[in-house]
Short mmCIF file of C-alpha atoms in Angstrom, two decimals:
data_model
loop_
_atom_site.label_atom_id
_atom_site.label_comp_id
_atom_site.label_asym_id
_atom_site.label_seq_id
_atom_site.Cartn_x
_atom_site.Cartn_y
_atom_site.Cartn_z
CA UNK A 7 -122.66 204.60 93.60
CA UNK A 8 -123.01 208.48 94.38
CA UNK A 9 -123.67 209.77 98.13
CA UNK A 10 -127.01 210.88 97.77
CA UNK A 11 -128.26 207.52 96.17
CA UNK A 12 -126.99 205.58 98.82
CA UNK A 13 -128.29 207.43 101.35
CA UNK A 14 -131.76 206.54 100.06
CA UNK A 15 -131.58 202.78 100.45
CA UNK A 16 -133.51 201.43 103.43
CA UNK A 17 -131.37 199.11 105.74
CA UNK A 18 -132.20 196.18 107.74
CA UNK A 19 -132.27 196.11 111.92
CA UNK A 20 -128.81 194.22 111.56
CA UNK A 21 -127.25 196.95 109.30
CA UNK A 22 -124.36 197.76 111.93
CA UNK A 23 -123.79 194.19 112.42
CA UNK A 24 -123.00 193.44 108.97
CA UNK A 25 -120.82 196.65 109.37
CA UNK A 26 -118.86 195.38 112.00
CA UNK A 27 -118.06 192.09 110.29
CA UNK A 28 -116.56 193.44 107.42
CA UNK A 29 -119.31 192.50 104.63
CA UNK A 30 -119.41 194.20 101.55
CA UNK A 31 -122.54 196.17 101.10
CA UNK A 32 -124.20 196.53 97.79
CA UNK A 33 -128.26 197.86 96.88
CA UNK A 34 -130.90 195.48 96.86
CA UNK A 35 -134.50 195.86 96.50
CA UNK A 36 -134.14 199.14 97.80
CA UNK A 37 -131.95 198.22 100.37
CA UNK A 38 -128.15 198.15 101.95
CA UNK A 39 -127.43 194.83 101.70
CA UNK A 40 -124.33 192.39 102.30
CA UNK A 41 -123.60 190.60 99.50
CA UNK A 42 -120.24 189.09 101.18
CA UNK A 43 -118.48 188.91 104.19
CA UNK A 44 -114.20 188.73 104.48
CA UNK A 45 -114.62 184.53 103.59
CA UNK A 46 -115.90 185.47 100.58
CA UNK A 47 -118.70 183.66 98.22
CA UNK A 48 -117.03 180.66 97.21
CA UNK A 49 -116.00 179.83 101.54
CA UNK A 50 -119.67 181.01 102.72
CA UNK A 51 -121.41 179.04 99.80
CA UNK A 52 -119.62 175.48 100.62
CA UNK A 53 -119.36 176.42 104.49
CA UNK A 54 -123.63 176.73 104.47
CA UNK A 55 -123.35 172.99 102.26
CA UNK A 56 -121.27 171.44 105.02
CA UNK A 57 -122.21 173.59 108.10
CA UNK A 58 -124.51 176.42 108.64
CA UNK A 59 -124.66 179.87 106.87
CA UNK A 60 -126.59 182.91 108.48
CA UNK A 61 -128.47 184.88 106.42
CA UNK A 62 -130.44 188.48 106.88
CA UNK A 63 -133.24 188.37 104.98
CA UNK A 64 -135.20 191.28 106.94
CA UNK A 65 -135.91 193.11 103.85
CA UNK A 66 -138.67 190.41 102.72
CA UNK A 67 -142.19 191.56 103.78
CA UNK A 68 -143.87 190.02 106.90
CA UNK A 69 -147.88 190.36 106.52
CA UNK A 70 -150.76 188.62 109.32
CA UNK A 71 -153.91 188.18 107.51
CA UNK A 72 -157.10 187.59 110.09
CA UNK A 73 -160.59 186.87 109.20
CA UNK A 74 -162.76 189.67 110.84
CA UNK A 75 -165.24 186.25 111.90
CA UNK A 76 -162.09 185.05 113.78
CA UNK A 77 -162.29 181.87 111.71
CA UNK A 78 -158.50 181.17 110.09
CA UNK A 79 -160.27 179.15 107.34
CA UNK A 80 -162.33 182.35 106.31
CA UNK A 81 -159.20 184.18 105.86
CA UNK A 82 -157.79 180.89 103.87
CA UNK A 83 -160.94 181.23 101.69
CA UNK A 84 -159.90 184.73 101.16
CA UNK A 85 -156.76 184.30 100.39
CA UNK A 86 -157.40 181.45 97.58
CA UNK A 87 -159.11 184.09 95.46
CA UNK A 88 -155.47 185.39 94.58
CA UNK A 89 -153.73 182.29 94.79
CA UNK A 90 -154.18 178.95 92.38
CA UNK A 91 -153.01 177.18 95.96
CA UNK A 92 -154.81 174.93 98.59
CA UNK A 93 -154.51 177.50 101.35
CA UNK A 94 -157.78 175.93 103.71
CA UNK A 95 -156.01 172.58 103.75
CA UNK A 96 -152.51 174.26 105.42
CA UNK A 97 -153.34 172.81 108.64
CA UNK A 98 -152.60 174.75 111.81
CA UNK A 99 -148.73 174.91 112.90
CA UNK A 100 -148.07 174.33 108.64
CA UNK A 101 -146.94 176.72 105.58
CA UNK A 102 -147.01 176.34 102.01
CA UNK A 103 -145.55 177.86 99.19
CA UNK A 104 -147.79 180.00 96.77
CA UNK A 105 -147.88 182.23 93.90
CA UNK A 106 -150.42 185.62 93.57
CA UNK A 107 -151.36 184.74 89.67
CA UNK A 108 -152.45 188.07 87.50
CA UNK A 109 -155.51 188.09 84.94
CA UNK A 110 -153.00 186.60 82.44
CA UNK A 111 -151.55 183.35 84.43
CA UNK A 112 -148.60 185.11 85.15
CA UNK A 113 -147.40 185.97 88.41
CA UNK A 114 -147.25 188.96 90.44
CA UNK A 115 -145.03 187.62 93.00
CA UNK A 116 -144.27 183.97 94.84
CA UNK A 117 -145.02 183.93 98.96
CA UNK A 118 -144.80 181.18 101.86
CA UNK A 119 -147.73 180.68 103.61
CA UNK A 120 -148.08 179.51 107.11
CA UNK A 121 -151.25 178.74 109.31
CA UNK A 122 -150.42 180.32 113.43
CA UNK A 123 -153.95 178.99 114.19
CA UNK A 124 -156.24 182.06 114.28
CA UNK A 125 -154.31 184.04 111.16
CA UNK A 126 -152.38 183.56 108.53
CA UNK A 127 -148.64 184.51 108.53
CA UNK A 128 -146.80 185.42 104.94
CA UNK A 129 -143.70 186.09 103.50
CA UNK A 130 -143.41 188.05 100.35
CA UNK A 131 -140.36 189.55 98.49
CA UNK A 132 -138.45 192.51 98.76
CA UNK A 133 -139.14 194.07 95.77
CA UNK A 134 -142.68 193.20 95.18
CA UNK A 135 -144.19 193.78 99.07
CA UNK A 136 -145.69 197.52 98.77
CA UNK A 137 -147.72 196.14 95.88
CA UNK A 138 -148.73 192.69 97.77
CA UNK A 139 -149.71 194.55 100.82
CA UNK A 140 -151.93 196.74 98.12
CA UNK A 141 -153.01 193.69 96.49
CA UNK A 142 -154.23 192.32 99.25
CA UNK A 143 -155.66 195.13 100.54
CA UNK A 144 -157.63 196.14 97.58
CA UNK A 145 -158.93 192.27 97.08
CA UNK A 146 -159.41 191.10 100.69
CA UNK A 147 -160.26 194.28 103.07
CA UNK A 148 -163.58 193.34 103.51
CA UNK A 149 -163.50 189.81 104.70
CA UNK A 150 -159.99 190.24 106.45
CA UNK A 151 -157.58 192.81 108.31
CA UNK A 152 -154.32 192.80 106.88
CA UNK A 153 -151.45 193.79 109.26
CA UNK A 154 -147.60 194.74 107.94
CA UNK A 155 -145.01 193.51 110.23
CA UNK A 156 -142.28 196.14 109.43
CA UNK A 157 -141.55 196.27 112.94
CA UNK A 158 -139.89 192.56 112.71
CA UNK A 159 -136.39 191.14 111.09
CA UNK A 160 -136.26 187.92 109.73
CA UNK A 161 -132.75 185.81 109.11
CA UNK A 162 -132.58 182.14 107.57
CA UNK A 163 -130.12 179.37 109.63
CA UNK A 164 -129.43 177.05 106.76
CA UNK A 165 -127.29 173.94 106.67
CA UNK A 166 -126.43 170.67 108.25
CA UNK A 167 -125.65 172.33 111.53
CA UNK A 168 -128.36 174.57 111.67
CA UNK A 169 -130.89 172.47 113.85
CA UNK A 170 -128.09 172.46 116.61
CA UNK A 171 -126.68 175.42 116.66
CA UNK A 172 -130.34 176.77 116.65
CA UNK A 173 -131.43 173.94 119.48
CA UNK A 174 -128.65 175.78 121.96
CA UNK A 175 -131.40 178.52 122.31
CA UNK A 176 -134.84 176.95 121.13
CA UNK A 177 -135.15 173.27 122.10
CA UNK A 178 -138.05 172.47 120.30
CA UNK A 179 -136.51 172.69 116.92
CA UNK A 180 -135.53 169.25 116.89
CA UNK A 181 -139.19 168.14 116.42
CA UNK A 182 -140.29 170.43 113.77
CA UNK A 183 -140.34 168.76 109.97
CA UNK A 184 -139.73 170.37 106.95
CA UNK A 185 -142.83 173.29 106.16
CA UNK A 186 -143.79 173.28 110.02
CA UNK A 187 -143.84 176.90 111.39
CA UNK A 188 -144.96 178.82 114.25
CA UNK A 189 -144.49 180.80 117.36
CA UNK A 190 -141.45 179.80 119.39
CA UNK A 191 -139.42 181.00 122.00
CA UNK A 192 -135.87 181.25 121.24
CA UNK A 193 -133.70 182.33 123.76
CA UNK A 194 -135.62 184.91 125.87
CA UNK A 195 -137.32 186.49 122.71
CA UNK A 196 -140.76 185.12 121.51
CA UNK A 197 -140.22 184.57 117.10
CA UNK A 198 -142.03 182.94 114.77
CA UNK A 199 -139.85 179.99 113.15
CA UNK A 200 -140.58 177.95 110.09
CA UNK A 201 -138.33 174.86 109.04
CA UNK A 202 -137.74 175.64 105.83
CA UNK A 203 -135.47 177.48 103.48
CA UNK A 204 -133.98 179.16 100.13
CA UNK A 205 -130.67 176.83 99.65
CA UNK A 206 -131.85 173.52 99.30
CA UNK A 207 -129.98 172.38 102.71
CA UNK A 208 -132.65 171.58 106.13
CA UNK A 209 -132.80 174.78 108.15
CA UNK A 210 -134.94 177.40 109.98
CA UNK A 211 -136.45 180.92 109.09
CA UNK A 212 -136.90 183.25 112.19
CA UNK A 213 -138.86 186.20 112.53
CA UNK A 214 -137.61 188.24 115.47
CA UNK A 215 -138.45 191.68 116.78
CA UNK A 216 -136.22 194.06 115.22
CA UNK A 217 -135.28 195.67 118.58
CA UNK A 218 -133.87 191.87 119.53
CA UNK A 219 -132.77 190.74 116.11
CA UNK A 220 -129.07 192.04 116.72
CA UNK A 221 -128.84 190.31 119.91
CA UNK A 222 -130.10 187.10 118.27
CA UNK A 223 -127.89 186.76 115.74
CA UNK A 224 -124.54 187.79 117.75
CA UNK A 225 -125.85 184.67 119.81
CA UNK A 226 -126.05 182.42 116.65
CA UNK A 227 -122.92 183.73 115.35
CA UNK A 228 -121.11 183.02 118.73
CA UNK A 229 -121.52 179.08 117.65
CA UNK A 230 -118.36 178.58 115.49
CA UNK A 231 -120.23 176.52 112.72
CA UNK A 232 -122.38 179.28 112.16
CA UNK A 233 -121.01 181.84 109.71
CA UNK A 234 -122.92 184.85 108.06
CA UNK A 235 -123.54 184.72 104.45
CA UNK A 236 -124.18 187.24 101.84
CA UNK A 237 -126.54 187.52 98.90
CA UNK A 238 -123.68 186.09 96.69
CA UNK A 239 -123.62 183.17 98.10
CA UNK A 240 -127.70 182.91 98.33
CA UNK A 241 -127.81 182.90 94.64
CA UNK A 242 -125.59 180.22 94.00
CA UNK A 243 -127.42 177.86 96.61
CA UNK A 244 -130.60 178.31 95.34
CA UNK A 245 -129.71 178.64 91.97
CA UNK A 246 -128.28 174.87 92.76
CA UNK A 247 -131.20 174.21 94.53
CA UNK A 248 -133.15 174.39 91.54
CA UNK A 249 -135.41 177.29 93.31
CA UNK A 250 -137.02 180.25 91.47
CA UNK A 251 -136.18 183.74 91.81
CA UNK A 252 -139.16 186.03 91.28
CA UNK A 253 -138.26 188.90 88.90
CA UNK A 254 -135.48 186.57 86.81
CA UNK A 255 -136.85 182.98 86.84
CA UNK A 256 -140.55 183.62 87.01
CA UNK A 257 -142.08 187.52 86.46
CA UNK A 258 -145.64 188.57 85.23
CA UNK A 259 -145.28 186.50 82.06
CA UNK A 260 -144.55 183.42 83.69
CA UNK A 261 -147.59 181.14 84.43
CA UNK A 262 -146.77 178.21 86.86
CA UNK A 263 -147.16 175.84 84.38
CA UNK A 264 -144.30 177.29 82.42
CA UNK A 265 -142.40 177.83 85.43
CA UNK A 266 -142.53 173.99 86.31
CA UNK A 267 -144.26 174.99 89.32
CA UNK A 268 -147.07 172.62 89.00
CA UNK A 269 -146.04 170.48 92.15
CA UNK A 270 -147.11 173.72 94.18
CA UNK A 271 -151.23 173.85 92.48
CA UNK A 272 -152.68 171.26 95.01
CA UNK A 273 -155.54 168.91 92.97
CA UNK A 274 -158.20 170.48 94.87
CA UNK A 275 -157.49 173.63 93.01
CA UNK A 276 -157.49 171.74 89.86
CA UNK A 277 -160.17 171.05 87.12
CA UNK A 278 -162.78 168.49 88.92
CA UNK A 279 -161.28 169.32 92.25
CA UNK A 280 -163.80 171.15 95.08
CA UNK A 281 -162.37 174.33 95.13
CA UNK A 282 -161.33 174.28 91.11
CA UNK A 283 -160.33 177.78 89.75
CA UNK A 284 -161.44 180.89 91.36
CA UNK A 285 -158.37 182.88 91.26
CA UNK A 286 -156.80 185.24 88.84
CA UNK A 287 -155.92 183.55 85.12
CA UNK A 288 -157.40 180.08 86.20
CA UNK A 289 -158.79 179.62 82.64
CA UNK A 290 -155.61 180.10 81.11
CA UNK A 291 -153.58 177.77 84.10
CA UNK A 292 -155.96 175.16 84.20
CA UNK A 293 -155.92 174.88 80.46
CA UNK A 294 -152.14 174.80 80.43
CA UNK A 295 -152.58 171.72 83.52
CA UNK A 296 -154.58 169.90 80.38
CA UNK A 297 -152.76 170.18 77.75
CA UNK A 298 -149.23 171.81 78.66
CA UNK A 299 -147.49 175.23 77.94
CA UNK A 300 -146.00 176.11 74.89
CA UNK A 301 -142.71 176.64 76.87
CA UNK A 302 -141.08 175.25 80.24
CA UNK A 303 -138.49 176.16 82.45
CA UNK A 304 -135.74 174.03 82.72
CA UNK A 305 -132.48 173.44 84.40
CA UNK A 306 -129.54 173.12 81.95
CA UNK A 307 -125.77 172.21 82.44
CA UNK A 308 -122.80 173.89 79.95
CA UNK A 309 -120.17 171.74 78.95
CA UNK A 310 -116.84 173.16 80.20
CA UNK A 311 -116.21 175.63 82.90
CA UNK A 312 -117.73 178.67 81.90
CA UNK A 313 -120.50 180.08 83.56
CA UNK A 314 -123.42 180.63 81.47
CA UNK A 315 -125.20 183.67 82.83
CA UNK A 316 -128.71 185.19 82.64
CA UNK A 317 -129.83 186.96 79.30
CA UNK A 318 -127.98 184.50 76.68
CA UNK A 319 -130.10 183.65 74.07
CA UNK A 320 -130.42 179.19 73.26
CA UNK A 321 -130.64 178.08 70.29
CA UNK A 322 -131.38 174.84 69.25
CA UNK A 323 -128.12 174.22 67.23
CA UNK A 324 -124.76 175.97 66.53
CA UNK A 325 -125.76 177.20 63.28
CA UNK A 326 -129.54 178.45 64.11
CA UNK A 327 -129.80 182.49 63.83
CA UNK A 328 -133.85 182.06 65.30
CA UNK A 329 -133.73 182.20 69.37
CA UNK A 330 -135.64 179.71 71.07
CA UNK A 331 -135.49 180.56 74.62
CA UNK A 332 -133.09 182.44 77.20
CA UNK A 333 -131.01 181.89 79.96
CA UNK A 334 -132.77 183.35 83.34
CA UNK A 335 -130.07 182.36 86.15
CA UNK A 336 -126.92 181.25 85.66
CA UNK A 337 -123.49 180.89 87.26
CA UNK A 338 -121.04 178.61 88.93
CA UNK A 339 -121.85 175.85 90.90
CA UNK A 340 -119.33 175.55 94.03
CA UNK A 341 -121.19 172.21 95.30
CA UNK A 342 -120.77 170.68 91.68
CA UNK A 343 -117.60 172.15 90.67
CA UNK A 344 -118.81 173.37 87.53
CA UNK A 345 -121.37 175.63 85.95
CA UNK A 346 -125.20 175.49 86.24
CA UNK A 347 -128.28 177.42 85.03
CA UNK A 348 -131.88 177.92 84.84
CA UNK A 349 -133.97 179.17 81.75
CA UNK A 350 -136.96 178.87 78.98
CA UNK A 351 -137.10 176.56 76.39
CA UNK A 352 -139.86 175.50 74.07
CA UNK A 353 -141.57 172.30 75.77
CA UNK A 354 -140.50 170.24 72.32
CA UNK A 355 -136.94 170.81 73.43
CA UNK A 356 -137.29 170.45 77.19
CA UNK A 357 -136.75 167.05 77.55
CA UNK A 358 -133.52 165.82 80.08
CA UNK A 359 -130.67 165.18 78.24
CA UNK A 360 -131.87 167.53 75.37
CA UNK A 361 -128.76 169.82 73.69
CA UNK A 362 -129.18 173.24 72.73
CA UNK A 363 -126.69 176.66 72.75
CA UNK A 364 -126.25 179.50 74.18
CA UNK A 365 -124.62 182.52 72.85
CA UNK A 366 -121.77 183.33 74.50
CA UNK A 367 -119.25 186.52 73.92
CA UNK A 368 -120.53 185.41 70.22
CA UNK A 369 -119.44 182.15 70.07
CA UNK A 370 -122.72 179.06 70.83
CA UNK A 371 -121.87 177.06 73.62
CA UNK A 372 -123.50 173.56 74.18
CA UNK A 373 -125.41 172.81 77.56
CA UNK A 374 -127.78 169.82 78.05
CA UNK A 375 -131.08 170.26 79.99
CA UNK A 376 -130.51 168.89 83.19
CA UNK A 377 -133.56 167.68 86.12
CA UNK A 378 -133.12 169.71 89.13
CA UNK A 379 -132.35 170.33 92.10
CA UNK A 380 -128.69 169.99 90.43
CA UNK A 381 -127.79 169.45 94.27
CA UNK A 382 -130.05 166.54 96.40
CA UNK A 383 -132.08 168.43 99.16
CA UNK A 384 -131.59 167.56 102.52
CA UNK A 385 -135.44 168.86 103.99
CA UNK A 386 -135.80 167.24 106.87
CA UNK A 387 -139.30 164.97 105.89
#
């Protein structure tokens, strides 16, 4: 990469500290980011599975979204008029995941959630948060303020070992469940922490003043089973994980139906529930609930060793020159020992134990669809 074009990317309030640890810096969503430290993928994906990885994942947007009434469940009400989700029933101390849906069904961009008890805290992506602040902005300004945190960090604690090594400086961790979130003070810094995660494994998300974060994290990273962990590694635990990533898996063509997201469209956004419809493409999405999509995402699992990556067209036998589908994240699976992958296939040919190819260096290689996660979750329920 030239000079001048890295010296545009944005970095993070633990930009040094990666630095000083050796990682590897690469662009991402506009920013400097590590995608490995001196361990390496393969030793920070496996070390997260048995232990617990840190991750900096300050370049997500933060956003606070307050009914001007001072009434959370007005700004929940607001909110539902962008997202097919049941946002009023997020009780207080709770998040949810979400999707902003477009005219079309698809999706601008996939967000958690979480009710602090007079406001709404969310998490967008990266790439996608100028436009969601916009969005809501341009839909919501007149029942509710809408506040960018920019002047926050955020870093994940995933992994077996993350409630303890977290508990050393917040002891209240141990009660939260999986999807609880709120204000908590951990160490001498007040943050917002949700139980939750992006790798499948139980663990915490912390949102920390970004004049503290570096402080924070040295304090994390002083607990031996805590190591820090790229964005290498992040894809291959949530590509095992089963879980979405907005821009590959699921985009602005996607609808949730096709993205197997149905489990996250509560009934009471449904047809015949209360609150039915009301947000962008619910004709289209509630028809799809009905009577399905013509296509699904699915997991799938190549026979062999080689990775299978995203872009390869499937086919639904070696011989076949008409594409069925594509491949939209793909790799190897440290956890399994072999390959995984994600992608579209027509819902005929969606079925578990299904075969179809891929086209690979231009020979078709066989992979079955597979349920997922392709690695058992351990949320703490």
């Amino acid at each position: 990469m030239l000079a001048h074009e890295t010296s545009r990317l944005k970095q993070t309030p633990l930009h040094a500290l990666h630095l000083a640890r050796g990682a590897k810096m690469v662009p991402f969503a506009g920013y400097d980011m590590p995608v490995q430290y001196a361990a390496g993928v393969l030793k920070e994906h496996l070390h997260t599975r048995k232990e617990a990885g840190l991750f900096d994942v300050s370049h997500m947007g933060q956003l606070v979204l307050k009914a001007k009434s001072g009434k959370v469940a007005d700004a929940a009400l607001a909110l539902e008029k962008l997202v097919p989700q049941d946002i009023v029933g997020v009780a207080p101390g709770r998040q949810r995941y979400a999707q902003f849906t477009n005219n079309d069904g698809g999706l601008l961009d996939d967000l958690m959630v979480a009710n602090f008890g007079d406001h709404l805290f969310l998490v967008v992506n990266a790439a996608c948060k100028a436009e969601d602040e916009a969005h809501l902005r341009a839909n919501l300004s007149d029942a509710c303020e809408i506040v960018s945190l920019a002047d926050r960090a955020l870093i994940a604690l995933q992994g077996p070992k993350a409630e303890s090594a977290l508990a050393k400086l917040c002891a209240d961790v141990g009660s939260m469940k999986f999807m609880d979130a709120g204000p908590r003070r951990v160490g001498d810094v007040d943050c917002f922490v949700s139980r939750s995660g992006y790798t499948g494994e139980d663990g915490f998300e912390i949102s920390v003043p970004a004049d503290k974060a570096e402080a924070l994290v040295t304090a994390l990273l002083d607990n031996p089973d805590v190591l820090p962990i790229g964005l290498g590694a992040r894809d291959s635990l949530r590509l095992e994980a089963g879980l979405c990533l907005y821009g590959h898996d699921i985009d602005t063509t996607t609808t949730p139906v096709e993205g197997a997201l149905e489990w996250s469209v509560q009934k009471v956004r449904r047809s015949g529930g209360a609150r039915a419809g009301g947000f962008p493409g619910a004709d289209k999405i509630l028809v799809q609930f009905a009577d399905g999509a013509a296509r699904r995402r699915v997991g799938l699992k190549p026979d062999g060793r080689a990775p299978v990556r995203e872009g390869a067209a499937l086919f639904a036998d070696a011989g076949s020159t008409e594409q069925i589908g594509k491949v939209t994240s793909g790799g190897f699976g440290p956890s399994l020992n072999a390959p995984v992958a994600m992608g579209y296939l027509p819902a005929a040919l969606s079925a578990v134990g299904t075969t179809v190819f891929a086209e690979v260096r231009g020979q078709r290689l066989p992979l079955k669809v597979a349920a997922t996660p392709f690695v058992p979750n351990t949320y703490k329920r």
